[in-house]
Coordinates of C-alpha atoms in Angstrom, one line a residue:
M255 CA 83.1 74.7 126.2
K256 CA 86.8 75.3 125.4
T257 CA 87.2 71.5 124.8
W258 CA 84.4 71.7 122.1
N259 CA 86.1 74.7 120.6
R260 CA 89.4 72.8 120.3
I261 CA 87.6 69.8 118.8
G262 CA 85.8 72.0 116.4
G263 CA 89.0 73.7 115.4
L264 CA 90.7 70.4 114.8
L265 CA 87.8 69.2 112.7
I266 CA 88.0 72.3 110.6
V267 CA 91.7 72.1 110.0
S268 CA 91.4 68.4 109.1
L269 CA 88.6 69.2 106.6
L270 CA 90.8 71.8 105.0
T271 CA 93.8 69.4 104.8
I272 CA 91.6 66.7 103.3
T273 CA 90.2 69.2 100.8
A274 CA 93.7 70.4 99.8
A275 CA 95.0 66.9 99.4
F276 CA 91.9 65.9 97.3
G277 CA 92.4 69.0 95.1
Q278 CA 96.1 68.2 94.6
T279 CA 95.4 64.6 93.6
K280 CA 92.7 65.6 91.2
T281 CA 95.0 68.2 89.6
N282 CA 97.7 65.6 89.1
D283 CA 95.3 63.3 87.3
K284 CA 93.4 65.9 85.2
E285 CA 92.2 69.4 85.3
L286 CA 89.4 70.1 87.8
S287 CA 86.0 70.2 86.3
V288 CA 83.9 73.3 86.9
E289 CA 81.8 71.4 89.5
E290 CA 84.8 70.1 91.4
S291 CA 86.5 73.5 91.4
Y292 CA 83.4 75.1 92.8
L293 CA 83.0 72.5 95.5
Q294 CA 86.6 72.8 96.6
E295 CA 86.3 76.6 96.7
S296 CA 83.0 76.4 98.6
I297 CA 84.6 74.1 101.2
E298 CA 87.6 76.5 101.6
Q299 CA 85.3 79.4 102.1
M300 CA 83.2 77.6 104.7
V301 CA 86.4 76.6 106.6
I302 CA 87.7 80.1 106.5
R303 CA 84.4 81.5 107.7
E304 CA 84.1 79.1 110.7
Q305 CA 87.8 79.6 111.7
A306 CA 87.4 83.4 111.6
R307 CA 84.4 83.2 113.9
A308 CA 85.9 80.8 116.4
D309 CA 86.7 82.0 119.9
S310 CA 90.4 81.2 119.6
R311 CA 92.8 83.9 118.5
D312 CA 95.0 81.3 116.9
M313 CA 92.2 80.0 114.8
K314 CA 91.6 83.5 113.5
L315 CA 95.2 83.8 112.5
V316 CA 95.0 80.5 110.7
A317 CA 92.0 81.8 108.9
L318 CA 94.0 84.8 107.8
E319 CA 96.7 82.5 106.5
Y320 CA 94.2 80.7 104.3
I321 CA 92.7 84.1 103.2
G322 CA 96.2 85.2 102.1
D323 CA 96.6 82.0 100.1
A324 CA 93.2 82.5 98.5
I325 CA 94.1 86.1 97.5
K326 CA 97.4 85.0 96.0
G327 CA 95.6 82.2 94.1
G328 CA 93.0 84.6 92.7
R329 CA 90.2 83.0 94.7
T330 CA 88.7 86.2 96.1
N331 CA 84.9 86.7 96.4
Q332 CA 82.3 88.4 98.5
E333 CA 82.6 85.7 101.3
I334 CA 86.4 86.5 101.6
Q335 CA 85.5 90.2 101.7
K336 CA 82.9 89.7 104.5
T337 CA 85.2 87.6 106.5
L338 CA 88.0 90.1 106.3
E339 CA 85.6 92.9 107.3
Y340 CA 84.5 90.9 110.4
L341 CA 88.1 90.2 111.4
A342 CA 89.1 93.8 110.8
L343 CA 86.4 95.2 113.0
E344 CA 86.1 92.5 115.6
G345 CA 86.7 93.9 119.1
I346 CA 85.8 97.4 118.0
V347 CA 82.5 97.1 116.2
Y348 CA 81.8 93.4 116.8
Q349 CA 82.3 93.0 120.5
A350 CA 81.9 90.1 122.9
R351 CA 82.0 90.6 126.6
E352 CA 82.1 88.3 129.7
G353 CA 78.5 87.9 130.8
G354 CA 77.4 90.3 128.1
V355 CA 78.6 93.4 130.1
G356 CA 82.0 92.5 131.5
R357 CA 85.5 92.4 130.1
L358 CA 86.0 92.6 126.4
I359 CA 87.1 89.1 125.3
N360 CA 87.6 89.4 121.5
N361 CA 90.1 92.2 121.3
Y362 CA 92.9 91.0 119.0
P363 CA 94.9 93.9 117.5
D364 CA 97.3 91.6 115.7
V365 CA 94.3 89.9 113.9
R366 CA 92.9 93.3 112.9
A367 CA 96.3 94.5 111.6
K368 CA 96.7 91.4 109.4
A369 CA 93.1 91.8 108.2
A370 CA 93.9 95.4 107.2
Q371 CA 96.9 94.3 105.2
Y372 CA 94.8 91.8 103.3
L373 CA 92.1 94.3 102.6
G374 CA 94.7 96.4 100.9
E375 CA 95.6 93.4 98.7
L376 CA 91.9 93.0 97.8
G377 CA 92.0 96.6 96.6
T378 CA 88.2 97.0 96.1
K379 CA 86.0 100.0 97.0
E380 CA 84.4 97.8 99.7
A381 CA 87.8 97.1 101.2
K382 CA 88.5 100.8 101.2
D383 CA 85.3 101.5 103.0
V384 CA 86.2 99.0 105.8
L385 CA 89.7 100.5 106.1
V386 CA 88.2 104.0 106.5
K387 CA 86.0 102.6 109.3
M388 CA 89.1 101.2 111.0
V389 CA 91.0 104.4 110.8
L390 CA 88.1 106.3 112.4
S391 CA 87.4 103.8 115.1
D392 CA 90.4 101.7 116.1
P393 CA 92.6 102.9 119.0
E394 CA 95.7 100.7 118.3
P395 CA 98.6 102.3 116.4
M396 CA 99.7 99.0 115.0
V397 CA 96.3 98.4 113.4
L398 CA 96.0 102.0 112.2
T399 CA 99.4 101.9 110.6
E400 CA 98.4 98.8 108.5
A401 CA 95.0 100.4 107.6
V402 CA 96.7 103.6 106.5
K403 CA 99.2 101.7 104.4
S404 CA 96.5 99.7 102.7
L405 CA 94.5 102.8 101.9
G406 CA 97.5 104.2 100.2
K407 CA 97.9 100.9 98.3
I408 CA 94.3 100.9 97.1
G409 CA 94.6 104.6 96.0
I410 CA 90.9 105.5 96.0
N411 CA 90.2 109.0 97.3
D412 CA 86.8 110.1 96.1
N413 CA 85.8 113.5 97.6
D414 CA 89.0 113.4 99.7
E415 CA 87.4 110.8 102.0
V416 CA 90.6 108.9 102.5
T417 CA 93.0 111.8 102.9
T418 CA 90.6 113.4 105.4
A419 CA 90.4 110.2 107.5
I420 CA 94.2 109.8 107.5
S421 CA 94.7 113.4 108.5
W422 CA 92.2 113.1 111.3
I423 CA 93.8 110.1 112.9
V424 CA 97.4 111.5 112.6
T425 CA 96.3 114.8 114.1
R426 CA 94.5 113.0 116.9
F427 CA 97.7 111.1 117.8
D428 CA 99.8 114.2 117.3
I429 CA 97.9 116.0 120.0
L430 CA 97.8 113.1 122.5
N431 CA 100.9 111.0 121.8
P432 CA 102.8 111.4 118.5
D433 CA 103.6 108.1 116.8
N434 CA 106.5 108.1 114.4
I435 CA 105.5 104.9 112.6
L436 CA 102.0 106.0 112.1
A437 CA 103.1 109.4 110.8
L438 CA 105.5 107.7 108.4
S439 CA 102.8 105.4 107.1
A440 CA 100.6 108.4 106.5
L441 CA 103.3 110.2 104.5
E442 CA 103.8 107.2 102.3
A443 CA 100.0 106.9 101.8
Y444 CA 99.7 110.5 100.8
E445 CA 102.4 110.0 98.2
K446 CA 100.7 106.9 96.8
L447 CA 97.4 108.6 96.7
A448 CA 98.9 111.6 95.0
E449 CA 100.5 109.4 92.4
K450 CA 97.3 107.6 91.6
N451 CA 95.1 110.7 91.6
G452 CA 97.3 113.3 90.0
G453 CA 98.0 115.0 93.3
I454 CA 96.1 115.9 96.5
K455 CA 93.8 118.9 96.8
D456 CA 92.7 118.2 100.4
P457 CA 94.0 121.1 102.6
S458 CA 93.8 118.9 105.7
A459 CA 96.4 116.6 104.2
V460 CA 98.8 119.5 103.6
R461 CA 98.3 120.8 107.1
T462 CA 99.0 117.4 108.5
I463 CA 102.2 117.0 106.5
I464 CA 103.4 120.4 107.8
R465 CA 102.4 119.4 111.3
I466 CA 104.6 116.3 111.0
A467 CA 107.5 118.3 109.5
E468 CA 107.4 120.8 112.4
G469 CA 106.2 118.5 115.2
N470 CA 107.6 116.3 117.9
Y471 CA 108.8 113.5 115.6
I472 CA 112.3 112.0 114.9
R473 CA 114.3 113.8 112.3
P474 CA 114.0 111.1 109.5
V475 CA 110.2 111.4 109.8
Q476 CA 110.4 115.2 109.7
A477 CA 112.7 115.0 106.6
R478 CA 110.3 112.6 104.9
A479 CA 107.4 115.1 105.5
R480 CA 109.3 117.8 103.8
E481 CA 110.0 115.5 100.8
T482 CA 106.3 114.7 100.7
L483 CA 105.5 118.4 100.5
N484 CA 107.9 118.8 97.6
T485 CA 106.3 115.9 95.8
L486 CA 102.8 117.4 96.2
R487 CA 104.1 120.8 94.9
K488 CA 105.4 119.0 91.8
Y489 CA 101.9 117.6 91.1
T490 CA 100.4 121.1 91.6
A491 CA 102.9 122.6 89.2
Q492 CA 102.2 120.0 86.6
Q493 CA 98.5 120.6 86.9
N494 CA 99.0 124.4 86.6
S495 CA 101.2 123.9 83.6
K496 CA 98.5 121.8 81.9
T497 CA 95.8 124.3 82.7
G498 CA 97.9 127.1 81.4
G499 CA 98.6 125.2 78.2
Q500 CA 94.9 124.7 77.6
K501 CA 94.1 128.4 77.7

């Protein structure tokens, strides 16, 4: 079975290499026609999809490299979105076990962390929804850190959904095992969300920031928490000033 997986992986990589070479040659001769461009993109999507669903962790990481190239090249679409969602939740929502009931065999935190990063680069509402699921379900700090960073980068916070999710996971770790890197990523996300939404009105976010400032964290993280509180106060003051000026 492993031999066939390796053979399948080699075929997929070969196909992508041939496709890329074909595309380069055609570009040198003339601009790609609509049909040629569509065919090349369709093959790329197929290769990425099959790599992402292979058993091999290495193949999944290669798929993520190609997804990164596609995002940089502006070749994002629903198929890329679905593949990233699968990789981001594999091992947590999409589980495979030995014999169907034994040891989990598709738990790859580094793959999920990279998928979280690329979801942030996609920047869509659908990407935000997947990242919120990750924050609420993934147990790995390295994955959660990337998911929180990406949520801040996207900046969508309808009905305080994102700030509430971030506050929940930081508080959960604060009670069990405070994580400085996760706390710092949360503070940075709060600041970006405040910048993109004219402040934060979610009380749970403020409580979480105070918790970090006064909690069992290294001094630089505590200091950053106090800075974040001051930043949020400035947004509140600006809003109060605008409201007062309109009266």
